[in-house]
PDB file of C-alpha atoms in Angstrom:
ATOM      1  CA  MET A 915      93.561  92.048 -73.967  1.00  0.00           C
ATOM      2  CA  LEU A 916      95.279  91.941 -70.613  1.00  0.00           C
ATOM      3  CA  LYS A 917      98.690  91.620 -72.269  1.00  0.00           C
ATOM      4  CA  LYS A 918      97.915  94.630 -74.478  1.00  0.00           C
ATOM      5  CA  ASN A 919      96.986  96.709 -71.432  1.00  0.00           C
ATOM      6  CA  ALA A 920     100.205  95.667 -69.700  1.00  0.00           C
ATOM      7  CA  LEU A 921     102.253  96.844 -72.670  1.00  0.00           C
ATOM      8  CA  TYR A 922     100.401 100.181 -72.668  1.00  0.00           C
ATOM      9  CA  ILE A 923     101.191 100.614 -68.968  1.00  0.00           C
ATOM     10  CA  LEU A 924     104.870  99.809 -69.617  1.00  0.00           C
ATOM     11  CA  PHE A 925     104.927 102.377 -72.413  1.00  0.00           C
ATOM     12  CA  LEU A 926     103.321 104.963 -70.128  1.00  0.00           C
ATOM     13  CA  GLY A 927     105.944 104.228 -67.474  1.00  0.00           C
ATOM     14  CA  THR A 928     108.733 104.728 -70.005  1.00  0.00           C
ATOM     15  CA  LEU A 929     107.244 108.051 -71.075  1.00  0.00           C
ATOM     16  CA  CYS A 930     106.978 109.194 -67.446  1.00  0.00           C
ATOM     17  CA  ILE A 931     110.614 108.313 -66.793  1.00  0.00           C
ATOM     18  CA  LEU A 932     111.741 110.194 -69.905  1.00  0.00           C
ATOM     19  CA  ALA A 933     109.581 113.187 -68.977  1.00  0.00           C
ATOM     20  CA  GLY A 934     111.078 113.200 -65.476  1.00  0.00           C
ATOM     21  CA  ILE A 935     114.608 113.152 -66.854  1.00  0.00           C
ATOM     22  CA  GLY A 936     113.698 115.957 -69.257  1.00  0.00           C
ATOM     23  CA  VAL A 937     112.252 118.082 -66.458  1.00  0.00           C
ATOM     24  CA  MET A 938     115.340 117.530 -64.325  1.00  0.00           C
ATOM     25  CA  ILE A 939     117.638 118.575 -67.183  1.00  0.00           C
ATOM     26  CA  TRP A 940     115.803 121.538 -68.698  1.00  0.00           C
ATOM     27  CA  ALA A 941     114.001 122.958 -65.675  1.00  0.00           C
ATOM     28  CA  SER A 942     116.503 122.539 -62.904  1.00  0.00           C
ATOM     29  CA  ASP A 943     114.406 124.659 -60.530  1.00  0.00           C
ATOM     30  CA  LYS A 944     111.683 121.981 -60.798  1.00  0.00           C
ATOM     31  CA  PHE A 945     114.050 119.136 -59.871  1.00  0.00           C
ATOM     32  CA  TYR A 946     111.598 117.579 -57.391  1.00  0.00           C
ATOM     33  CA  LEU A 947     108.905 117.460 -60.075  1.00  0.00           C
ATOM     34  CA  GLY A 948     111.335 115.505 -62.247  1.00  0.00           C
ATOM     35  CA  ILE A 949     111.994 113.055 -59.428  1.00  0.00           C
ATOM     36  CA  ALA A 950     108.242 112.643 -58.946  1.00  0.00           C
ATOM     37  CA  PHE A 951     107.812 111.832 -62.650  1.00  0.00           C
ATOM     38  CA  VAL A 952     110.633 109.285 -62.524  1.00  0.00           C
ATOM     39  CA  VAL A 953     109.129 107.603 -59.453  1.00  0.00           C
ATOM     40  CA  LEU A 954     105.706 107.568 -61.118  1.00  0.00           C
ATOM     41  CA  GLY A 955     107.281 105.989 -64.188  1.00  0.00           C
ATOM     42  CA  LEU A 956     108.931 103.313 -62.057  1.00  0.00           C
ATOM     43  CA  VAL A 957     105.609 102.524 -60.379  1.00  0.00           C
ATOM     44  CA  TYR A 958     103.865 102.276 -63.754  1.00  0.00           C
ATOM     45  CA  GLY A 959     106.692 100.114 -65.059  1.00  0.00           C
ATOM     46  CA  LEU A 960     106.461  97.746 -62.101  1.00  0.00           C
ATOM     47  CA  ALA A 961     102.687  97.521 -62.476  1.00  0.00           C
ATOM     48  CA  GLY A 962     103.049  96.820 -66.185  1.00  0.00           C
ATOM     49  CA  ILE A 963     105.634  94.091 -65.621  1.00  0.00           C
ATOM     50  CA  LEU A 964     103.493  92.405 -62.970  1.00  0.00           C
ATOM     51  CA  LEU A 965     100.391  92.602 -65.160  1.00  0.00           C
ATOM     52  CA  TYR A 966     102.321  91.215 -68.138  1.00  0.00           C
ATOM     53  CA  ARG A 967     103.605  88.269 -66.090  1.00  0.00           C
ATOM     54  CA  ARG A 968     100.102  87.604 -64.798  1.00  0.00           C
ATOM     55  CA  SER A 969      98.622  87.662 -68.291  1.00  0.00           C
ATOM     56  CA  LYS A 970     101.273  85.201 -69.511  1.00  0.00           C
ATOM     57  CA  LYS A 971     100.516  82.915 -66.583  1.00  0.00           C
ATOM     58  CA  ILE A 972      96.766  83.053 -67.284  1.00  0.00           C
ATOM     59  CA  ALA A 973      97.356  82.338 -70.969  1.00  0.00           C
ATOM     60  CA  SER A 974      99.565  79.348 -70.202  1.00  0.00           C
ATOM     61  CA  THR A 975      97.036  77.834 -67.796  1.00  0.00           C
ATOM     62  CA  LYS A 976      94.253  78.278 -70.360  1.00  0.00           C
ATOM     63  CA  HIS A 977      96.441  76.618 -73.000  1.00  0.00           C
ATOM     64  CA  GLU A 978      97.203  73.680 -70.680  1.00  0.00           C
ATOM     65  CA  SER A 979      93.546  73.215 -69.769  1.00  0.00           C
ATOM     66  CA  LYS A 980      92.581  72.941 -73.463  1.00  0.00           C
ATOM     67  CA  GLU A 981      94.951  69.991 -73.961  1.00  0.00           C
TER      68      GLU A 981
END
């Protein structure tokens, strides 16, 4: 479940980055809003990567403890 949530967060981060790039291209007067979306996407991406690594580590320790 934790791995699934991490992948959702990564997907959300990717969407935020794409939305930020789209805002910067098509609404050039809202350039700072685009930068904010890109930064938000990077934060979500980092959180997703860290959560994914943590879930893999938890799964590996559970697998080792069963053996």
